[in-house]
């Protein structure tokens, strides 16, 4: 009797392998970081070979250290950092380092097609931007100039290819919907967009259901019998599934290096009028479900910046006590546009700035402003979702490392004016893809899995006048940063 599911969560900072039992309980986790490669031009890269080797290593260590019988592992699920783009040869050798989702190096390519922005948005649900793989793939083709047959894909496709020794070249619909090459109405690659960006369609992976079998792997001889790769999801989509956001109007935000805010909008496509993207939540047994999504590039990365680059904190946990240390009357605002602004502004040229500092602004006031910037950015996106969906937001489910910060969660609750429910389950991306794999394999019952999810709730405490002052200050900072007129400020 098979008892266990292994989930791999391949994220921006590292790779985790997590073991789940026959009831969906998380038993053990092993993780390993990989190097962040940033050159003088600010290009952000990862070594695909390092990521693959780390994936194999953490799974092998997980099974060994848990002491389970390898024969009792039923299958594998994979969740992955999205938009990070890899080019490799048919021999399974990377032809360049992966371009990380944060990287803005393909900006010039995006600027070639301004007249196609509406067309691209209509086909893909995504506004033209260098953050998505279409521009990244075009940049790789133009700069690497491959001399042999090659593959292009996101990290999931790269891992599946390697884990199956090149037998399976596949991606799932959620990852495909983030490439800016996928027709989210028809559920297939768009020949028109592939031609526009100069990307050969034969270099792209086959698009499969999120709960499909992606092939079999023995993790380089570790398992006596190969196990099925039974689900693949982008990490944010996996967290949405793991949070139980399976019905229209449910919302979650995953806080990691960046943040993905998603609203399930059901089985019918809808277009955002407020700077959001429309993506696929997943495709299960042929049925596509859609989401409104907004992304911010700097959530946990802001805290990392405070620690590693500014030296204002020695440990991320210090940010949890800033309400006891910082001057709460200080009006400093940080707009963390270190690589432009994403949703709902979509301004690639914006630069980060502190706004509203006084002579009394010191170390902890700057830390407070950085933490609060995460909540302000998420609030902008939640407001856009409410407007686009015509639905009132009564709850936002939250997960990820920064969600452990009580000050941040209360501030988000106060700014968004809605209940914030922090999951007591950790590793929601891993949970989502593990649960999807286990359901597909017949190991789990879906209703039972999601019946007992537990949350810590935050409810609004801030009075309306104070909320107005704080939100006005945030919009004033955005107004100054973008050089907008006072009409922009009045409208917000």
PDB file of N, CA and C in Angstrom, residues 75 87 141 196 198 247 384 402 415 426 464 482:
ATOM      1  N   UNK A  75       4.033   8.995  -5.276  1.00  0.00           N
ATOM      2  CA  UNK A  75       4.284   9.889  -6.393  1.00  0.00           C
ATOM      3  C   UNK A  75       4.856  11.222  -5.947  1.00  0.00           C
ATOM      4  N   UNK A  87      16.940  28.010 -21.120  1.00  0.00           N
ATOM      5  CA  UNK A  87      17.218  27.496 -22.468  1.00  0.00           C
ATOM      6  C   UNK A  87      18.214  26.357 -22.323  1.00  0.00           C
ATOM      7  N   UNK A 141      17.431  33.822 -27.175  1.00  0.00           N
ATOM      8  CA  UNK A 141      17.672  33.443 -28.568  1.00  0.00           C
ATOM      9  C   UNK A 141      18.629  34.428 -29.232  1.00  0.00           C
ATOM     10  N   UNK A 196       5.582  36.602 -33.359  1.00  0.00           N
ATOM     11  CA  UNK A 196       5.896  37.982 -33.002  1.00  0.00           C
ATOM     12  C   UNK A 196       7.204  38.065 -32.232  1.00  0.00           C
ATOM     13  N   UNK A 198       9.535  35.766 -32.150  1.00  0.00           N
ATOM     14  CA  UNK A 198      10.602  35.005 -32.802  1.00  0.00           C
ATOM     15  C   UNK A 198      10.943  33.719 -32.084  1.00  0.00           C
ATOM     16  N   UNK A 247     -13.359  28.147  -5.076  1.00  0.00           N
ATOM     17  CA  UNK A 247     -14.631  28.715  -5.511  1.00  0.00           C
ATOM     18  C   UNK A 247     -14.452  30.176  -5.890  1.00  0.00           C
ATOM     19  N   UNK A 384      -7.964  46.735  -6.656  1.00  0.00           N
ATOM     20  CA  UNK A 384      -8.199  46.507  -8.082  1.00  0.00           C
ATOM     21  C   UNK A 384      -9.053  45.263  -8.303  1.00  0.00           C
ATOM     22  N   UNK A 402       6.830  36.006   5.466  1.00  0.00           N
ATOM     23  CA  UNK A 402       6.489  37.291   6.083  1.00  0.00           C
ATOM     24  C   UNK A 402       5.125  37.307   6.775  1.00  0.00           C
ATOM     25  N   UNK A 415      -5.100  48.348   6.359  1.00  0.00           N
ATOM     26  CA  UNK A 415      -5.070  49.056   5.085  1.00  0.00           C
ATOM     27  C   UNK A 415      -6.100  48.490   4.099  1.00  0.00           C
ATOM     28  N   UNK A 426       2.017  25.517   7.146  1.00  0.00           N
ATOM     29  CA  UNK A 426       3.136  26.110   6.426  1.00  0.00           C
ATOM     30  C   UNK A 426       3.331  25.373   5.100  1.00  0.00           C
ATOM     31  N   UNK A 464     -11.028  55.153  10.640  1.00  0.00           N
ATOM     32  CA  UNK A 464     -11.063  55.606   9.249  1.00  0.00           C
ATOM     33  C   UNK A 464     -10.209  56.855   9.008  1.00  0.00           C
ATOM     34  N   UNK A 482       5.984  58.595  -9.894  1.00  0.00           N
ATOM     35  CA  UNK A 482       5.599  58.434 -11.292  1.00  0.00           C
ATOM     36  C   UNK A 482       5.456  59.756 -12.028  1.00  0.00           C
TER      37      UNK A 482
END
